Structures are given as C-alpha cells and as structure tokens.
Amino acid sequence: MHMTMDVLRGAVTERWALAVDVRPDQVSATATDPDGQKWTADATNLWSALRGLRVQLDEVGIRLGLNAARPDVQPSRMSLQMGGGRQAYAVTLGRPASREDLIDVLDPAPLDTVGTVSAQDDHRQRWLDSLG
C-alpha cells in the first residue's frame, strides 16, 4: 500500500510518501521525504511498525499527520493481534473505550493534534489511571 501524508518537520508542513508492506510475519512501514530520504521500521503489526517509525522521526523533530500519531489514540491487544494493528481507539479520559471509538490508524490527522511517542505513552497512562 502506498499513500501520501502531511508531516510536520519543525514548523514546516511537508507532503511525504508512506509505503506499507504487509507480509504474514512482518509489516514494514517506510516514510520518504520530498528529497528522497527514507526511514523504515519493521514489526509484527502495523501499529508497532508505525510506532517504530515514529520513534526514529521523533529524534529529529518530525511528526506524522496520521491518527496513529495522536496522543489520544491507543490500540488494544485484540486490535493488534486480530486486526493487524490497523485500528485503534480514540480514547477519552474517564471513559472506557468502545467499538464506536475505533479509528483507522492510517487516516489523516490534523498536524496540531499529533505528538511524540512519549506524549502518547503519557496519555495512555493518564487514561488508564482515569478509569480507576
């Protein structure tokens, strides 16, 4: 699968290519900037491959404009194992996730709503704590 996405590099918005290669035992996600530089991450599911890609890009101040990069988006074990990590939940503090909260991790997200992997991890812990 090939697509394009908005990316925030520092304060500059760019349009990048994203290639996702799904095989039975591995998913590869490769982001390519307008100059042709590539970043790739491999994992057992799409969510984890995108997360690995984001870890690399976080180090150089780059944020992907995808739902997978929103701090309020979290996968469940079932979505990772049964759905290959293609869907995750847009969670709300104080409220358990439900089927209505499922979204596609590759859908575009406004750049002002995305964050780092660390911010996503922090939000996940706050959400879990809010459930009591």
PDB file of C-alpha atoms in Angstrom:
ATOM      1  CA  MET A   1       0.000   0.000   0.000  1.00  0.00           C
ATOM      2  CA  HIS A   2       1.280   3.460  -0.919  1.00  0.00           C
ATOM      3  CA  MET A   3      -0.116   6.799   0.234  1.00  0.00           C
ATOM      4  CA  THR A   4       0.903  10.353   0.963  1.00  0.00           C
ATOM      5  CA  MET A   5       0.605  12.174   4.266  1.00  0.00           C
ATOM      6  CA  ASP A   6       1.233  15.567   5.778  1.00  0.00           C
ATOM      7  CA  VAL A   7       4.277  15.721   8.018  1.00  0.00           C
ATOM      8  CA  LEU A   8       5.444  18.406  10.418  1.00  0.00           C
ATOM      9  CA  ARG A   9       9.215  18.918  10.258  1.00  0.00           C
ATOM     10  CA  GLY A  10       9.942  21.522  12.912  1.00  0.00           C
ATOM     11  CA  ALA A  11       7.476  24.278  11.976  1.00  0.00           C
ATOM     12  CA  VAL A  12       7.266  23.326   8.277  1.00  0.00           C
ATOM     13  CA  THR A  13       4.490  21.209   6.757  1.00  0.00           C
ATOM     14  CA  GLU A  14       5.637  18.794   4.053  1.00  0.00           C
ATOM     15  CA  ARG A  15       3.984  16.085   1.975  1.00  0.00           C
ATOM     16  CA  TRP A  16       5.680  12.701   2.346  1.00  0.00           C
ATOM     17  CA  ALA A  17       5.145   9.232   0.906  1.00  0.00           C
ATOM     18  CA  LEU A  18       4.326   6.275   3.124  1.00  0.00           C
ATOM     19  CA  ALA A  19       4.696   2.694   1.926  1.00  0.00           C
ATOM     20  CA  VAL A  20       3.331  -0.167   3.993  1.00  0.00           C
ATOM     21  CA  ASP A  21       4.274  -3.730   3.133  1.00  0.00           C
ATOM     22  CA  VAL A  22       2.224  -6.371   4.958  1.00  0.00           C
ATOM     23  CA  ARG A  23       3.524  -9.940   4.950  1.00  0.00           C
ATOM     24  CA  PRO A  24       2.294 -12.869   7.043  1.00  0.00           C
ATOM     25  CA  ASP A  25       5.042 -12.482   9.662  1.00  0.00           C
ATOM     26  CA  GLN A  26       6.106  -8.847   9.318  1.00  0.00           C
ATOM     27  CA  VAL A  27       4.883  -5.346   8.499  1.00  0.00           C
ATOM     28  CA  SER A  28       7.276  -2.731   7.118  1.00  0.00           C
ATOM     29  CA  ALA A  29       6.491   0.981   7.141  1.00  0.00           C
ATOM     30  CA  THR A  30       8.702   3.299   5.089  1.00  0.00           C
ATOM     31  CA  ALA A  31       8.361   7.093   5.089  1.00  0.00           C
ATOM     32  CA  THR A  32      10.065   9.062   2.316  1.00  0.00           C
ATOM     33  CA  ASP A  33      10.625  12.815   2.471  1.00  0.00           C
ATOM     34  CA  PRO A  34      10.494  15.121  -0.581  1.00  0.00           C
ATOM     35  CA  ASP A  35      14.285  14.803  -1.004  1.00  0.00           C
ATOM     36  CA  GLY A  36      14.101  11.012  -1.155  1.00  0.00           C
ATOM     37  CA  GLN A  37      15.471  10.279   2.330  1.00  0.00           C
ATOM     38  CA  LYS A  38      13.835   7.154   3.787  1.00  0.00           C
ATOM     39  CA  TRP A  39      13.072   5.885   7.268  1.00  0.00           C
ATOM     40  CA  THR A  40      11.871   2.296   7.763  1.00  0.00           C
ATOM     41  CA  ALA A  41      10.601   0.252  10.680  1.00  0.00           C
ATOM     42  CA  ASP A  42       9.543  -3.396  10.809  1.00  0.00           C
ATOM     43  CA  ALA A  43       7.279  -5.090  13.336  1.00  0.00           C
ATOM     44  CA  THR A  44       4.684  -7.823  13.686  1.00  0.00           C
ATOM     45  CA  ASN A  45       1.754  -5.432  13.114  1.00  0.00           C
ATOM     46  CA  LEU A  46       1.008  -2.071  11.538  1.00  0.00           C
ATOM     47  CA  TRP A  47       0.651  -0.128  14.810  1.00  0.00           C
ATOM     48  CA  SER A  48       4.045  -1.303  16.050  1.00  0.00           C
ATOM     49  CA  ALA A  49       5.725  -0.609  12.705  1.00  0.00           C
ATOM     50  CA  LEU A  50       4.332   2.942  12.684  1.00  0.00           C
ATOM     51  CA  ARG A  51       5.401   3.379  16.302  1.00  0.00           C
ATOM     52  CA  GLY A  52       8.942   2.262  15.411  1.00  0.00           C
ATOM     53  CA  LEU A  53       8.983   4.706  12.529  1.00  0.00           C
ATOM     54  CA  ARG A  54       7.730   7.491  14.809  1.00  0.00           C
ATOM     55  CA  VAL A  55      10.450   6.776  17.396  1.00  0.00           C
ATOM     56  CA  GLN A  56      13.079   7.395  14.701  1.00  0.00           C
ATOM     57  CA  LEU A  57      11.352  10.544  13.458  1.00  0.00           C
ATOM     58  CA  ASP A  58      10.747  11.923  16.971  1.00  0.00           C
ATOM     59  CA  GLU A  59      14.534  12.076  17.406  1.00  0.00           C
ATOM     60  CA  VAL A  60      14.781  14.585  14.541  1.00  0.00           C
ATOM     61  CA  GLY A  61      11.641  16.598  15.356  1.00  0.00           C
ATOM     62  CA  ILE A  62       9.332  15.116  12.714  1.00  0.00           C
ATOM     63  CA  ARG A  63       5.651  14.299  13.361  1.00  0.00           C
ATOM     64  CA  LEU A  64       3.437  12.205  11.069  1.00  0.00           C
ATOM     65  CA  GLY A  65      -0.036  13.529  10.273  1.00  0.00           C
ATOM     66  CA  LEU A  66      -1.759  10.200  10.911  1.00  0.00           C
ATOM     67  CA  ASN A  67      -4.234   9.022  13.522  1.00  0.00           C
ATOM     68  CA  ALA A  68      -1.507   6.664  14.775  1.00  0.00           C
ATOM     69  CA  ALA A  69       0.419   9.760  15.956  1.00  0.00           C
ATOM     70  CA  ARG A  70      -2.377  11.290  18.029  1.00  0.00           C
ATOM     71  CA  PRO A  71      -1.693  11.077  21.787  1.00  0.00           C
ATOM     72  CA  ASP A  72      -5.303  10.063  22.444  1.00  0.00           C
ATOM     73  CA  VAL A  73      -5.149   7.039  20.127  1.00  0.00           C
ATOM     74  CA  GLN A  74      -4.356   3.648  21.674  1.00  0.00           C
ATOM     75  CA  PRO A  75      -4.547   0.091  20.364  1.00  0.00           C
ATOM     76  CA  SER A  76      -5.980  -2.842  22.258  1.00  0.00           C
ATOM     77  CA  ARG A  77      -4.295  -6.224  22.393  1.00  0.00           C
ATOM     78  CA  MET A  78      -7.137  -7.618  20.306  1.00  0.00           C
ATOM     79  CA  SER A  79      -6.737  -4.947  17.610  1.00  0.00           C
ATOM     80  CA  LEU A  80      -3.017  -5.716  17.438  1.00  0.00           C
ATOM     81  CA  GLN A  81      -3.398  -9.485  17.322  1.00  0.00           C
ATOM     82  CA  MET A  82      -6.615  -9.948  15.369  1.00  0.00           C
ATOM     83  CA  GLY A  83      -6.683  -6.802  13.250  1.00  0.00           C
ATOM     84  CA  GLY A  84      -3.004  -6.450  12.486  1.00  0.00           C
ATOM     85  CA  GLY A  85      -2.867  -3.070  14.221  1.00  0.00           C
ATOM     86  CA  ARG A  86      -4.868  -1.267  11.533  1.00  0.00           C
ATOM     87  CA  GLN A  87      -7.428   0.093  14.006  1.00  0.00           C
ATOM     88  CA  ALA A  88      -7.047   1.691  17.417  1.00  0.00           C
ATOM     89  CA  TYR A  89      -9.229   3.558  19.875  1.00  0.00           C
ATOM     90  CA  ALA A  90      -9.545   7.319  20.191  1.00  0.00           C
ATOM     91  CA  VAL A  91      -9.806   7.341  23.983  1.00  0.00           C
ATOM     92  CA  THR A  92     -11.355   9.897  26.314  1.00  0.00           C
ATOM     93  CA  LEU A  93     -10.163  10.376  29.884  1.00  0.00           C
ATOM     94  CA  GLY A  94     -12.606   8.879  32.373  1.00  0.00           C
ATOM     95  CA  ARG A  95     -14.406   6.708  29.805  1.00  0.00           C
ATOM     96  CA  PRO A  96     -13.660   3.120  28.721  1.00  0.00           C
ATOM     97  CA  ALA A  97     -13.043   2.652  25.009  1.00  0.00           C
ATOM     98  CA  SER A  98     -15.908   1.244  22.940  1.00  0.00           C
ATOM     99  CA  ARG A  99     -16.361  -0.002  19.389  1.00  0.00           C
ATOM    100  CA  GLU A 100     -17.603   3.473  18.396  1.00  0.00           C
ATOM    101  CA  ASP A 101     -14.149   4.822  19.289  1.00  0.00           C
ATOM    102  CA  LEU A 102     -12.306   2.632  16.736  1.00  0.00           C
ATOM    103  CA  ILE A 103     -10.496   4.543  14.010  1.00  0.00           C
ATOM    104  CA  ASP A 104      -8.120   3.693  11.177  1.00  0.00           C
ATOM    105  CA  VAL A 105      -4.529   4.454  12.225  1.00  0.00           C
ATOM    106  CA  LEU A 106      -3.600   5.436   8.644  1.00  0.00           C
ATOM    107  CA  ASP A 107      -6.322   8.052   8.281  1.00  0.00           C
ATOM    108  CA  PRO A 108      -5.038  11.643   8.214  1.00  0.00           C
ATOM    109  CA  ALA A 109      -4.913  13.641  11.428  1.00  0.00           C
ATOM    110  CA  PRO A 110      -4.541  17.429  11.651  1.00  0.00           C
ATOM    111  CA  LEU A 111      -0.936  18.254  12.459  1.00  0.00           C
ATOM    112  CA  ASP A 112      -1.977  20.254  15.521  1.00  0.00           C
ATOM    113  CA  THR A 113      -3.396  17.039  17.049  1.00  0.00           C
ATOM    114  CA  VAL A 114      -0.341  14.766  16.706  1.00  0.00           C
ATOM    115  CA  GLY A 115       2.518  14.295  19.133  1.00  0.00           C
ATOM    116  CA  THR A 116       5.507  12.223  20.116  1.00  0.00           C
ATOM    117  CA  VAL A 117       5.538   8.581  21.129  1.00  0.00           C
ATOM    118  CA  SER A 118       6.359   9.762  24.658  1.00  0.00           C
ATOM    119  CA  ALA A 119       3.281  12.030  24.720  1.00  0.00           C
ATOM    120  CA  GLN A 120       1.175   9.107  23.527  1.00  0.00           C
ATOM    121  CA  ASP A 121       2.564   6.861  26.280  1.00  0.00           C
ATOM    122  CA  ASP A 122       1.883   9.566  28.880  1.00  0.00           C
ATOM    123  CA  HIS A 123      -1.696   9.986  27.649  1.00  0.00           C
ATOM    124  CA  ARG A 124      -2.253   6.224  27.764  1.00  0.00           C
ATOM    125  CA  GLN A 125      -1.183   6.124  31.409  1.00  0.00           C
ATOM    126  CA  ARG A 126      -3.384   9.121  32.291  1.00  0.00           C
ATOM    127  CA  TRP A 127      -6.322   7.459  30.534  1.00  0.00           C
ATOM    128  CA  LEU A 128      -5.767   4.149  32.361  1.00  0.00           C
ATOM    129  CA  ASP A 129      -5.472   5.997  35.687  1.00  0.00           C
ATOM    130  CA  SER A 130      -8.684   7.908  34.944  1.00  0.00           C
ATOM    131  CA  LEU A 131     -10.627   4.667  34.660  1.00  0.00           C
ATOM    132  CA  GLY A 132      -9.965   3.933  38.328  1.00  0.00           C
TER     133      GLY A 132
END
